[in-house]
Amino acid sequence: MQSEPGKTLLRWAYAAVAWLVVSFVWHVQMGVMYEDTMDPDDGTPVWLFLSYDALIVLMSVVGVVCVLATVKPWGRRAPYWLVRAPLWIGCAVLTMRGVPGLVENITTATGLTPHGLLGMEKEAVDTGSWDFWKTMVINGYFFLGAVLLVPATVLSRRRRRTAKATRTVDPARPAQTRS
C-alpha cells in the first residue's frame, strides 16, 4: 500500500505525463500537416519549422520517460542526475514560457495593457480576434504544463529523500563490509 505522499506524487506525475502526451501528439500532427500549420507570410524555412517541431516531440518523449522514472521501479536504476536534470530544465522552460505569456494575455484581455505587456504594439490588441484567443489557449497550455510538472518534480525529490532516510537495516542479515 502506498503512502499518501506517494499517491500525491503519482497523481501529479500521471497528470504531467498526460500533458506531455498531448504535447507530443499535437506537435507530431503539426509536423505532419506542416503546410496547414505554417504561416506562409512569415518566411520561416520549412526545414527550420520541422526541426523545431521535432525538438519539441523529442523533449516530450524525454519528459514522459523522466516523469515515469520518478514513480516506476525501473526508474530507480537510472542515474539520479539523468532523470532530474531534464525535469528541472522542463520546469524552467514551461514556467518561463507559460507564465509571462499568460500574464500578458490576461492583462491585455482585462484592458490593463491594451498594447501588450511591454506596450510594443502600435495599435490596441483586438481581444475579440481568433488569433488573440488562440494565443491565450496556447499560453494557458504552457502554464498548465508548468503547474503539473513543477509539483511532480519537487515531490519526486522529496520521495527520494524520504526513501533514503527511512531505509532500515534488516537485523536478520549481517552487515556487508567492503573489501
Tab-separated table of N, CA and C in Angstrom:
chain	number	residue	atom	x	y	z
A	1	MET	N	0.838	-1.183	0.000
A	1	MET	CA	0.000	0.000	0.000
A	1	MET	C	0.883	1.246	0.000
A	2	GLN	N	0.526	2.217	-0.799
A	2	GLN	CA	1.341	3.426	-0.901
A	2	GLN	C	0.937	4.453	0.131
A	3	SER	N	1.945	5.216	0.562
A	3	SER	CA	1.682	6.310	1.494
A	3	SER	C	0.965	7.438	0.762
A	4	GLU	N	0.390	8.340	1.532
A	4	GLU	CA	-0.312	9.486	0.930
A	4	GLU	C	0.628	10.336	0.068
A	5	PRO	N	1.888	10.636	0.529
A	5	PRO	CA	2.788	11.382	-0.352
A	5	PRO	C	3.076	10.648	-1.662
A	6	GLY	N	3.159	9.302	-1.591
A	6	GLY	CA	3.379	8.523	-2.804
A	6	GLY	C	2.207	8.616	-3.764
A	7	LYS	N	0.993	8.610	-3.221
A	7	LYS	CA	-0.202	8.746	-4.057
A	7	LYS	C	-0.277	10.142	-4.674
A	8	THR	N	0.106	11.139	-3.887
A	8	THR	CA	0.099	12.512	-4.402
A	8	THR	C	1.080	12.645	-5.559
A	9	LEU	N	2.287	12.088	-5.380
A	9	LEU	CA	3.269	12.118	-6.461
A	9	LEU	C	2.732	11.415	-7.693
A	10	LEU	N	2.105	10.255	-7.505
A	10	LEU	CA	1.549	9.529	-8.657
A	10	LEU	C	0.541	10.376	-9.419
A	11	ARG	N	-0.346	11.058	-8.690
A	11	ARG	CA	-1.349	11.898	-9.364
A	11	ARG	C	-0.684	13.004	-10.181
A	12	TRP	N	0.261	13.719	-9.560
A	12	TRP	CA	0.948	14.800	-10.278
A	12	TRP	C	1.751	14.247	-11.455
A	13	ALA	N	2.427	13.127	-11.241
A	13	ALA	CA	3.256	12.553	-12.308
A	13	ALA	C	2.395	12.110	-13.491
A	14	TYR	N	1.303	11.412	-13.218
A	14	TYR	CA	0.457	10.961	-14.324
A	14	TYR	C	-0.230	12.131	-15.029
A	15	ALA	N	-0.559	13.172	-14.297
A	15	ALA	CA	-1.127	14.367	-14.939
A	15	ALA	C	-0.092	15.024	-15.838
A	16	ALA	N	1.166	15.086	-15.366
A	16	ALA	CA	2.239	15.662	-16.192
A	16	ALA	C	2.485	14.799	-17.429
A	17	VAL	N	2.439	13.478	-17.266
A	17	VAL	CA	2.609	12.577	-18.413
A	17	VAL	C	1.483	12.798	-19.427
A	18	ALA	N	0.261	12.949	-18.957
A	18	ALA	CA	-0.857	13.202	-19.872
A	18	ALA	C	-0.631	14.496	-20.640
A	19	TRP	N	-0.172	15.539	-19.931
A	19	TRP	CA	0.117	16.819	-20.586
A	19	TRP	C	1.190	16.626	-21.661
A	20	LEU	N	2.233	15.882	-21.341
A	20	LEU	CA	3.334	15.650	-22.291
A	20	LEU	C	2.879	14.816	-23.492
A	21	VAL	N	2.003	13.865	-23.271
A	21	VAL	CA	1.482	13.046	-24.379
A	21	VAL	C	0.668	13.920	-25.332
A	22	VAL	N	-0.154	14.801	-24.782
A	22	VAL	CA	-0.913	15.719	-25.641
A	22	VAL	C	0.048	16.617	-26.419
A	23	SER	N	1.086	17.107	-25.767
A	23	SER	CA	2.083	17.935	-26.454
A	23	SER	C	2.745	17.149	-27.588
A	24	PHE	N	3.091	15.898	-27.312
A	24	PHE	CA	3.697	15.026	-28.322
A	24	PHE	C	2.776	14.878	-29.528
A	25	VAL	N	1.526	14.509	-29.278
A	25	VAL	CA	0.565	14.298	-30.370
A	25	VAL	C	0.341	15.589	-31.141
A	26	TRP	N	0.201	16.689	-30.425
A	26	TRP	CA	-0.019	17.994	-31.039
A	26	TRP	C	1.123	18.333	-31.996
A	27	HIS	N	2.368	18.137	-31.549
A	27	HIS	CA	3.499	18.505	-32.397
A	27	HIS	C	3.758	17.500	-33.520
A	28	VAL	N	3.445	16.241	-33.311
A	28	VAL	CA	3.533	15.289	-34.426
A	28	VAL	C	2.543	15.700	-35.507
A	29	GLN	N	1.328	16.042	-35.082
A	29	GLN	CA	0.308	16.493	-36.039
A	29	GLN	C	0.776	17.753	-36.757
A	30	MET	N	1.383	18.690	-36.016
A	30	MET	CA	1.876	19.923	-36.644
A	30	MET	C	2.958	19.609	-37.680
A	31	GLY	N	3.827	18.640	-37.374
A	31	GLY	CA	4.879	18.270	-38.312
A	31	GLY	C	4.333	17.591	-39.555
A	32	VAL	N	3.361	16.718	-39.361
A	32	VAL	CA	2.766	16.006	-40.497
A	32	VAL	C	1.980	16.974	-41.383
A	33	MET	N	1.252	17.879	-40.758
A	33	MET	CA	0.420	18.825	-41.504
A	33	MET	C	1.075	20.216	-41.517
A	34	TYR	N	2.389	20.244	-41.728
A	34	TYR	CA	3.130	21.500	-41.625
A	34	TYR	C	2.643	22.575	-42.587
A	35	GLU	N	2.135	22.171	-43.736
A	35	GLU	CA	1.664	23.172	-44.701
A	35	GLU	C	0.466	23.947	-44.158
A	36	ASP	N	-0.383	23.259	-43.398
A	36	ASP	CA	-1.539	23.919	-42.793
A	36	ASP	C	-1.147	24.715	-41.553
A	37	THR	N	-0.097	24.281	-40.878
A	37	THR	CA	0.316	24.883	-39.616
A	37	THR	C	1.148	26.143	-39.818
A	38	MET	N	2.026	26.119	-40.808
A	38	MET	CA	2.938	27.249	-41.023
A	38	MET	C	2.208	28.446	-41.617
A	39	ASP	N	2.621	29.617	-41.185
A	39	ASP	CA	2.105	30.854	-41.760
A	39	ASP	C	2.932	31.150	-43.010
A	40	PRO	N	2.311	31.150	-44.191
A	40	PRO	CA	3.087	31.351	-45.416
A	40	PRO	C	3.728	32.733	-45.500
A	41	ASP	N	3.229	33.698	-44.725
A	41	ASP	CA	3.744	35.059	-44.812
A	41	ASP	C	4.926	35.334	-43.887
A	42	ASP	N	5.260	34.397	-42.952
A	42	ASP	CA	6.320	34.728	-42.003
A	42	ASP	C	7.727	34.432	-42.529
A	43	GLY	N	7.857	33.697	-43.619
A	43	GLY	CA	9.153	33.489	-44.251
A	43	GLY	C	10.033	32.437	-43.586
A	44	THR	N	9.521	31.677	-42.636
A	44	THR	CA	10.309	30.641	-41.979
A	44	THR	C	10.518	29.477	-42.945
A	45	PRO	N	11.775	29.036	-43.123
A	45	PRO	CA	12.004	27.867	-43.976
A	45	PRO	C	11.356	26.616	-43.379
A	46	VAL	N	10.878	25.735	-44.231
A	46	VAL	CA	10.199	24.521	-43.779
A	46	VAL	C	11.137	23.685	-42.905
A	47	TRP	N	12.396	23.553	-43.298
A	47	TRP	CA	13.325	22.730	-42.530
A	47	TRP	C	13.496	23.257	-41.105
A	48	LEU	N	13.451	24.570	-40.928
A	48	LEU	CA	13.596	25.159	-39.602
A	48	LEU	C	12.358	24.860	-38.751
A	49	PHE	N	11.190	25.013	-39.351
A	49	PHE	CA	9.955	24.706	-38.641
A	49	PHE	C	9.917	23.240	-38.231
A	50	LEU	N	10.247	22.336	-39.160
A	50	LEU	CA	10.206	20.903	-38.861
A	50	LEU	C	11.278	20.507	-37.843
A	51	SER	N	12.429	21.161	-37.872
A	51	SER	CA	13.474	20.890	-36.878
A	51	SER	C	13.016	21.303	-35.489
A	52	TYR	N	12.434	22.480	-35.395
A	52	TYR	CA	11.905	22.958	-34.113
A	52	TYR	C	10.822	22.009	-33.606
A	53	ASP	N	9.927	21.615	-34.488
A	53	ASP	CA	8.840	20.728	-34.115
A	53	ASP	C	9.376	19.370	-33.664
A	54	ALA	N	10.382	18.844	-34.355
A	54	ALA	CA	10.995	17.569	-33.966
A	54	ALA	C	11.661	17.685	-32.594
A	55	LEU	N	12.250	18.832	-32.305
A	55	LEU	CA	12.852	19.057	-30.991
A	55	LEU	C	11.788	19.000	-29.898
A	56	ILE	N	10.644	19.603	-30.124
A	56	ILE	CA	9.554	19.576	-29.147
A	56	ILE	C	9.039	18.152	-28.964
A	57	VAL	N	8.926	17.397	-30.045
A	57	VAL	CA	8.493	15.998	-29.964
A	57	VAL	C	9.497	15.205	-29.121
A	58	LEU	N	10.776	15.394	-29.374
A	58	LEU	CA	11.820	14.707	-28.614
A	58	LEU	C	11.781	15.103	-27.139
A	59	MET	N	11.612	16.385	-26.865
A	59	MET	CA	11.526	16.845	-25.481
A	59	MET	C	10.314	16.239	-24.771
A	60	SER	N	9.218	16.083	-25.473
A	60	SER	CA	8.022	15.470	-24.888
A	60	SER	C	8.277	14.017	-24.526
A	61	VAL	N	8.948	13.286	-25.414
A	61	VAL	CA	9.263	11.879	-25.154
A	61	VAL	C	10.206	11.757	-23.954
A	62	VAL	N	11.254	12.570	-23.931
A	62	VAL	CA	12.191	12.546	-22.803
A	62	VAL	C	11.464	12.901	-21.509
A	63	GLY	N	10.571	13.881	-21.588
A	63	GLY	CA	9.796	14.267	-20.407
A	63	GLY	C	8.950	13.131	-19.880
A	64	VAL	N	8.275	12.400	-20.761
A	64	VAL	CA	7.445	11.267	-20.337
A	64	VAL	C	8.312	10.215	-19.641
A	65	VAL	N	9.440	9.878	-20.247
A	65	VAL	CA	10.323	8.861	-19.670
A	65	VAL	C	10.840	9.319	-18.305
A	66	CYS	N	11.261	10.574	-18.195
A	66	CYS	CA	11.806	11.072	-16.925
A	66	CYS	C	10.743	11.156	-15.840
A	67	VAL	N	9.553	11.616	-16.172
A	67	VAL	CA	8.485	11.684	-15.164
A	67	VAL	C	8.118	10.276	-14.714
A	68	LEU	N	7.982	9.349	-15.643
A	68	LEU	CA	7.654	7.973	-15.258
A	68	LEU	C	8.776	7.344	-14.432
A	69	ALA	N	10.014	7.738	-14.693
A	69	ALA	CA	11.149	7.207	-13.919
A	69	ALA	C	11.068	7.595	-12.445
A	70	THR	N	10.336	8.658	-12.146
A	70	THR	CA	10.216	9.069	-10.740
A	70	THR	C	9.204	8.221	-9.972
A	71	VAL	N	8.348	7.501	-10.672
A	71	VAL	CA	7.300	6.730	-9.992
A	71	VAL	C	7.319	5.238	-10.290
A	72	LYS	N	8.120	4.819	-11.226
A	72	LYS	CA	8.182	3.400	-11.587
A	72	LYS	C	9.451	2.760	-11.013
A	73	PRO	N	9.380	1.488	-10.674
A	73	PRO	CA	10.554	0.820	-10.104
A	73	PRO	C	11.784	0.850	-11.013
A	74	TRP	N	11.589	0.755	-12.311
A	74	TRP	CA	12.736	0.768	-13.220
A	74	TRP	C	13.468	2.107	-13.184
A	75	GLY	N	12.782	3.161	-12.744
A	75	GLY	CA	13.409	4.478	-12.686
A	75	GLY	C	14.482	4.586	-11.617
A	76	ARG	N	14.438	3.719	-10.607
A	76	ARG	CA	15.457	3.752	-9.552
A	76	ARG	C	16.820	3.330	-10.068
A	77	ARG	N	16.848	2.604	-11.172
A	77	ARG	CA	18.122	2.156	-11.738
A	77	ARG	C	18.802	3.249	-12.560
A	78	ALA	N	18.053	4.236	-12.956
A	78	ALA	CA	18.626	5.338	-13.757
A	78	ALA	C	19.423	6.260	-12.846
A	79	PRO	N	20.531	6.785	-13.335
A	79	PRO	CA	21.278	7.751	-12.520
A	79	PRO	C	20.386	8.939	-12.151
A	80	TYR	N	20.497	9.362	-10.931
A	80	TYR	CA	19.659	10.426	-10.388
A	80	TYR	C	19.685	11.667	-11.275
A	81	TRP	N	20.865	12.114	-11.663
A	81	TRP	CA	21.008	13.344	-12.444
A	81	TRP	C	20.398	13.197	-13.838
A	82	LEU	N	20.392	11.978	-14.364
A	82	LEU	CA	19.866	11.750	-15.711
A	82	LEU	C	18.356	11.938	-15.769
A	83	VAL	N	17.699	11.746	-14.642
A	83	VAL	CA	16.255	11.954	-14.555
A	83	VAL	C	15.965	13.388	-14.122
A	84	ARG	N	16.677	13.858	-13.120
A	84	ARG	CA	16.382	15.161	-12.513
A	84	ARG	C	16.723	16.346	-13.423
A	85	ALA	N	17.844	16.305	-14.106
A	85	ALA	CA	18.251	17.452	-14.937
A	85	ALA	C	17.203	17.775	-16.007
A	86	PRO	N	16.735	16.798	-16.793
A	86	PRO	CA	15.696	17.130	-17.787
A	86	PRO	C	14.399	17.630	-17.158
A	87	LEU	N	14.051	17.082	-15.985
A	87	LEU	CA	12.826	17.537	-15.330
A	87	LEU	C	12.938	18.999	-14.912
A	88	TRP	N	14.056	19.377	-14.307
A	88	TRP	CA	14.215	20.774	-13.882
A	88	TRP	C	14.318	21.715	-15.084
A	89	ILE	N	14.955	21.262	-16.150
A	89	ILE	CA	15.013	22.082	-17.376
A	89	ILE	C	13.605	22.262	-17.932
A	90	GLY	N	12.825	21.186	-17.961
A	90	GLY	CA	11.443	21.270	-18.425
A	90	GLY	C	10.615	22.219	-17.570
A	91	CYS	N	10.809	22.151	-16.249
A	91	CYS	CA	10.106	23.079	-15.351
A	91	CYS	C	10.450	24.518	-15.685
A	92	ALA	N	11.729	24.784	-15.892
A	92	ALA	CA	12.171	26.153	-16.196
A	92	ALA	C	11.601	26.632	-17.529
A	93	VAL	N	11.669	25.795	-18.559
A	93	VAL	CA	11.179	26.187	-19.884
A	93	VAL	C	9.675	26.451	-19.849
A	94	LEU	N	8.924	25.549	-19.238
A	94	LEU	CA	7.471	25.723	-19.197
A	94	LEU	C	7.074	26.938	-18.374
A	95	THR	N	7.767	27.170	-17.267
A	95	THR	CA	7.460	28.334	-16.433
A	95	THR	C	7.804	29.626	-17.161
A	96	MET	N	8.994	29.670	-17.779
A	96	MET	CA	9.407	30.893	-18.488
A	96	MET	C	8.551	31.159	-19.717
A	97	ARG	N	7.995	30.129	-20.311
A	97	ARG	CA	7.145	30.298	-21.489
A	97	ARG	C	5.688	30.547	-21.098
A	98	GLY	N	5.203	29.829	-20.107
A	98	GLY	CA	3.791	29.888	-19.769
A	98	GLY	C	3.373	31.083	-18.939
A	99	VAL	N	4.155	31.407	-17.921
A	99	VAL	CA	3.737	32.471	-17.006
A	99	VAL	C	3.707	33.845	-17.683
A	100	PRO	N	4.799	34.300	-18.298
A	100	PRO	CA	4.742	35.644	-18.912
A	100	PRO	C	3.705	35.752	-20.029
A	101	GLY	N	3.577	34.696	-20.841
A	101	GLY	CA	2.608	34.730	-21.936
A	101	GLY	C	1.187	34.841	-21.429
A	102	LEU	N	0.866	34.057	-20.399
A	102	LEU	CA	-0.488	34.098	-19.855
A	102	LEU	C	-0.745	35.418	-19.125
A	103	VAL	N	0.250	35.921	-18.410
A	103	VAL	CA	0.097	37.219	-17.735
A	103	VAL	C	-0.181	38.307	-18.770
A	104	GLU	N	0.566	38.290	-19.873
A	104	GLU	CA	0.323	39.288	-20.922
A	104	GLU	C	-1.084	39.153	-21.495
A	105	ASN	N	-1.505	37.922	-21.781
A	105	ASN	CA	-2.855	37.726	-22.323
A	105	ASN	C	-3.923	38.212	-21.357
A	106	ILE	N	-3.779	37.904	-20.093
A	106	ILE	CA	-4.788	38.304	-19.108
A	106	ILE	C	-4.818	39.814	-18.934
A	107	THR	N	-3.642	40.442	-18.831
A	107	THR	CA	-3.628	41.902	-18.664
A	107	THR	C	-4.129	42.608	-19.915
A	108	THR	N	-3.907	42.019	-21.077
A	108	THR	CA	-4.424	42.599	-22.313
A	108	THR	C	-5.941	42.414	-22.395
A	109	ALA	N	-6.416	41.215	-22.064
A	109	ALA	CA	-7.854	40.937	-22.129
A	109	ALA	C	-8.644	41.794	-21.139
A	110	THR	N	-8.059	42.106	-20.001
A	110	THR	CA	-8.756	42.916	-18.996
A	110	THR	C	-8.617	44.410	-19.251
A	111	GLY	N	-7.822	44.779	-20.247
A	111	GLY	CA	-7.657	46.187	-20.588
A	111	GLY	C	-6.559	46.903	-19.817
A	112	LEU	N	-5.838	46.196	-18.954
A	112	LEU	CA	-4.743	46.821	-18.204
A	112	LEU	C	-3.585	47.214	-19.117
A	113	THR	N	-3.312	46.378	-20.119
A	113	THR	CA	-2.234	46.660	-21.069
A	113	THR	C	-2.756	46.439	-22.486
A	114	PRO	N	-3.547	47.365	-23.011
A	114	PRO	CA	-4.180	47.157	-24.326
A	114	PRO	C	-3.175	47.046	-25.481
A	115	HIS	N	-1.962	47.527	-25.284
A	115	HIS	CA	-0.928	47.449	-26.326
A	115	HIS	C	0.098	46.369	-26.003
A	116	GLY	N	-0.293	45.382	-25.224
A	116	GLY	CA	0.619	44.315	-24.818
A	116	GLY	C	1.333	44.688	-23.533
A	117	LEU	N	1.894	43.708	-22.883
A	117	LEU	CA	2.539	43.910	-21.590
A	117	LEU	C	3.687	44.908	-21.661
A	118	LEU	N	4.435	44.871	-22.738
A	118	LEU	CA	5.557	45.794	-22.902
A	118	LEU	C	5.180	47.045	-23.681
A	119	GLY	N	3.932	47.115	-24.131
A	119	GLY	CA	3.462	48.283	-24.868
A	119	GLY	C	4.071	48.425	-26.251
A	120	MET	N	4.454	47.314	-26.852
A	120	MET	CA	5.155	47.366	-28.142
A	120	MET	C	4.224	47.326	-29.353
A	121	GLU	N	2.939	47.031	-29.142
A	121	GLU	CA	2.001	47.001	-30.256
A	121	GLU	C	1.613	48.427	-30.630
A	122	LYS	N	1.609	48.724	-31.930
A	122	LYS	CA	1.259	50.076	-32.386
A	122	LYS	C	-0.202	50.392	-32.089
A	123	GLU	N	-1.064	49.416	-32.325
A	123	GLU	CA	-2.496	49.588	-32.061
A	123	GLU	C	-2.899	48.667	-30.919
A	124	ALA	N	-4.001	48.982	-30.283
A	124	ALA	CA	-4.510	48.130	-29.210
A	124	ALA	C	-4.797	46.740	-29.761
A	125	VAL	N	-4.479	45.730	-28.987
A	125	VAL	CA	-4.686	44.346	-29.402
A	125	VAL	C	-6.185	44.064	-29.462
A	126	ASP	N	-6.603	43.407	-30.531
A	126	ASP	CA	-8.013	43.046	-30.700
A	126	ASP	C	-8.290	41.787	-29.883
A	127	THR	N	-8.853	41.978	-28.698
A	127	THR	CA	-9.100	40.835	-27.813
A	127	THR	C	-10.284	39.982	-28.265
A	128	GLY	N	-10.956	40.382	-29.281
A	128	GLY	CA	-12.058	39.586	-29.817
A	128	GLY	C	-11.640	38.723	-30.988
A	129	SER	N	-10.374	38.805	-31.385
A	129	SER	CA	-9.927	38.064	-32.570
A	129	SER	C	-9.588	36.614	-32.229
A	130	TRP	N	-9.670	35.778	-33.240
A	130	TRP	CA	-9.307	34.367	-33.103
A	130	TRP	C	-7.840	34.231	-32.727
A	131	ASP	N	-6.962	35.034	-33.332
A	131	ASP	CA	-5.527	34.950	-33.035
A	131	ASP	C	-5.240	35.232	-31.564
A	132	PHE	N	-5.922	36.219	-30.989
A	132	PHE	CA	-5.696	36.536	-29.584
A	132	PHE	C	-6.092	35.352	-28.702
A	133	TRP	N	-7.262	34.782	-28.931
A	133	TRP	CA	-7.731	33.686	-28.083
A	133	TRP	C	-6.962	32.403	-28.336
A	134	LYS	N	-6.499	32.206	-29.557
A	134	LYS	CA	-5.644	31.049	-29.842
A	134	LYS	C	-4.352	31.172	-29.040
A	135	THR	N	-3.780	32.362	-29.011
A	135	THR	CA	-2.571	32.610	-28.227
A	135	THR	C	-2.846	32.420	-26.744
A	136	MET	N	-4.011	32.842	-26.277
A	136	MET	CA	-4.396	32.666	-24.871
A	136	MET	C	-4.448	31.177	-24.524
A	137	VAL	N	-5.022	30.366	-25.389
A	137	VAL	CA	-5.108	28.924	-25.144
A	137	VAL	C	-3.713	28.302	-25.132
A	138	ILE	N	-2.872	28.674	-26.084
A	138	ILE	CA	-1.512	28.127	-26.142
A	138	ILE	C	-0.722	28.520	-24.895
A	139	ASN	N	-0.778	29.795	-24.513
A	139	ASN	CA	-0.064	30.233	-23.314
A	139	ASN	C	-0.628	29.559	-22.064
A	140	GLY	N	-1.933	29.393	-22.016
A	140	GLY	CA	-2.553	28.683	-20.903
A	140	GLY	C	-2.104	27.234	-20.843
A	141	TYR	N	-1.913	26.614	-22.013
A	141	TYR	CA	-1.456	25.232	-22.050
A	141	TYR	C	-0.031	25.111	-21.514
A	142	PHE	N	0.840	26.040	-21.898
A	142	PHE	CA	2.210	26.037	-21.353
A	142	PHE	C	2.179	26.260	-19.842
A	143	PHE	N	1.331	27.167	-19.385
A	143	PHE	CA	1.197	27.428	-17.956
A	143	PHE	C	0.728	26.167	-17.230
A	144	LEU	N	-0.249	25.480	-17.801
A	144	LEU	CA	-0.732	24.231	-17.215
A	144	LEU	C	0.401	23.202	-17.130
A	145	GLY	N	1.230	23.146	-18.160
A	145	GLY	CA	2.376	22.230	-18.133
A	145	GLY	C	3.289	22.515	-16.955
A	146	ALA	N	3.552	23.795	-16.696
A	146	ALA	CA	4.377	24.169	-15.544
A	146	ALA	C	3.682	23.802	-14.241
A	147	VAL	N	2.373	24.058	-14.174
A	147	VAL	CA	1.603	23.749	-12.965
A	147	VAL	C	1.634	22.252	-12.659
A	148	LEU	N	1.723	21.417	-13.660
A	148	LEU	CA	1.746	19.966	-13.457
A	148	LEU	C	3.158	19.418	-13.256
A	149	LEU	N	4.122	19.926	-14.015
A	149	LEU	CA	5.472	19.363	-13.956
A	149	LEU	C	6.242	19.807	-12.715
A	150	VAL	N	6.076	21.037	-12.285
A	150	VAL	CA	6.829	21.521	-11.117
A	150	VAL	C	6.490	20.699	-9.863
A	151	PRO	N	5.224	20.511	-9.507
A	151	PRO	CA	4.948	19.690	-8.310
A	151	PRO	C	5.416	18.244	-8.462
A	152	ALA	N	5.269	17.670	-9.649
A	152	ALA	CA	5.736	16.297	-9.855
A	152	ALA	C	7.240	16.203	-9.627
A	153	THR	N	7.981	17.192	-10.090
A	153	THR	CA	9.432	17.205	-9.923
A	153	THR	C	9.813	17.407	-8.459
A	154	VAL	N	9.191	18.368	-7.806
A	154	VAL	CA	9.502	18.652	-6.398
A	154	VAL	C	9.134	17.453	-5.518
A	155	LEU	N	7.960	16.885	-5.723
A	155	LEU	CA	7.527	15.746	-4.906
A	155	LEU	C	8.402	14.519	-5.133
A	156	SER	N	8.900	14.345	-6.356
A	156	SER	CA	9.759	13.186	-6.614
A	156	SER	C	11.074	13.319	-5.856
A	157	ARG	N	11.546	14.527	-5.681
A	157	ARG	CA	12.776	14.746	-4.911
A	157	ARG	C	12.524	14.444	-3.440
A	158	ARG	N	11.406	14.898	-2.931
A	158	ARG	CA	11.066	14.622	-1.530
A	158	ARG	C	10.915	13.124	-1.301
A	159	ARG	N	10.307	12.442	-2.263
A	159	ARG	CA	10.115	11.000	-2.134
A	159	ARG	C	11.462	10.297	-2.075
A	160	ARG	N	12.388	10.734	-2.911
A	160	ARG	CA	13.717	10.116	-2.924
A	160	ARG	C	14.420	10.343	-1.589
A	161	ARG	N	14.334	11.577	-1.068
A	161	ARG	CA	14.954	11.886	0.223
A	161	ARG	C	14.329	11.047	1.335
A	162	THR	N	13.001	10.946	1.327
A	162	THR	CA	12.294	10.184	2.346
A	162	THR	C	12.668	8.704	2.256
A	163	ALA	N	12.774	8.197	1.048
A	163	ALA	CA	13.131	6.788	0.867
A	163	ALA	C	14.533	6.519	1.413
A	164	LYS	N	15.470	7.428	1.185
A	164	LYS	CA	16.820	7.259	1.708
A	164	LYS	C	16.820	7.310	3.231
A	165	ALA	N	16.053	8.216	3.796
A	165	ALA	CA	16.037	8.396	5.250
A	165	ALA	C	15.361	7.247	5.976
A	166	THR	N	14.423	6.584	5.329
A	166	THR	CA	13.667	5.530	6.009
A	166	THR	C	14.194	4.129	5.740
A	167	ARG	N	15.261	4.019	4.983
A	167	ARG	CA	15.839	2.695	4.760
A	167	ARG	C	16.355	2.162	6.094
A	168	THR	N	16.015	0.941	6.370
A	168	THR	CA	16.472	0.334	7.621
A	168	THR	C	17.312	-0.893	7.305
A	169	VAL	N	18.136	-1.232	8.259
A	169	VAL	CA	18.966	-2.412	8.106
A	169	VAL	C	18.185	-3.596	8.657
A	170	ASP	N	18.163	-4.669	7.911
A	170	ASP	CA	17.483	-5.882	8.347
A	170	ASP	C	18.361	-6.578	9.382
A	171	PRO	N	17.882	-6.717	10.648
A	171	PRO	CA	18.722	-7.323	11.684
A	171	PRO	C	19.025	-8.799	11.421
A	172	ALA	N	18.245	-9.445	10.581
A	172	ALA	CA	18.483	-10.858	10.290
A	172	ALA	C	19.638	-11.051	9.311
A	173	ARG	N	20.012	-10.007	8.611
A	173	ARG	CA	21.096	-10.109	7.625
A	173	ARG	C	22.336	-9.468	8.201
A	174	PRO	N	23.473	-10.098	8.073
A	174	PRO	CA	24.705	-9.484	8.575
A	174	PRO	C	25.091	-8.286	7.708
A	175	ALA	N	25.699	-7.333	8.342
A	175	ALA	CA	26.147	-6.139	7.619
A	175	ALA	C	27.251	-6.529	6.648
A	176	GLN	N	27.195	-5.934	5.473
A	176	GLN	CA	28.225	-6.219	4.483
A	176	GLN	C	29.359	-5.213	4.630
A	177	THR	N	30.552	-5.701	4.542
A	177	THR	CA	31.720	-4.808	4.606
A	177	THR	C	32.362	-4.780	3.243
A	178	ARG	N	32.942	-3.656	2.970
A	178	ARG	CA	33.646	-3.526	1.682
A	178	ARG	C	35.076	-3.989	1.862
A	179	SER	N	35.570	-4.685	0.864
A	179	SER	CA	36.947	-5.121	0.965
A	179	SER	C	37.885	-4.224	0.214
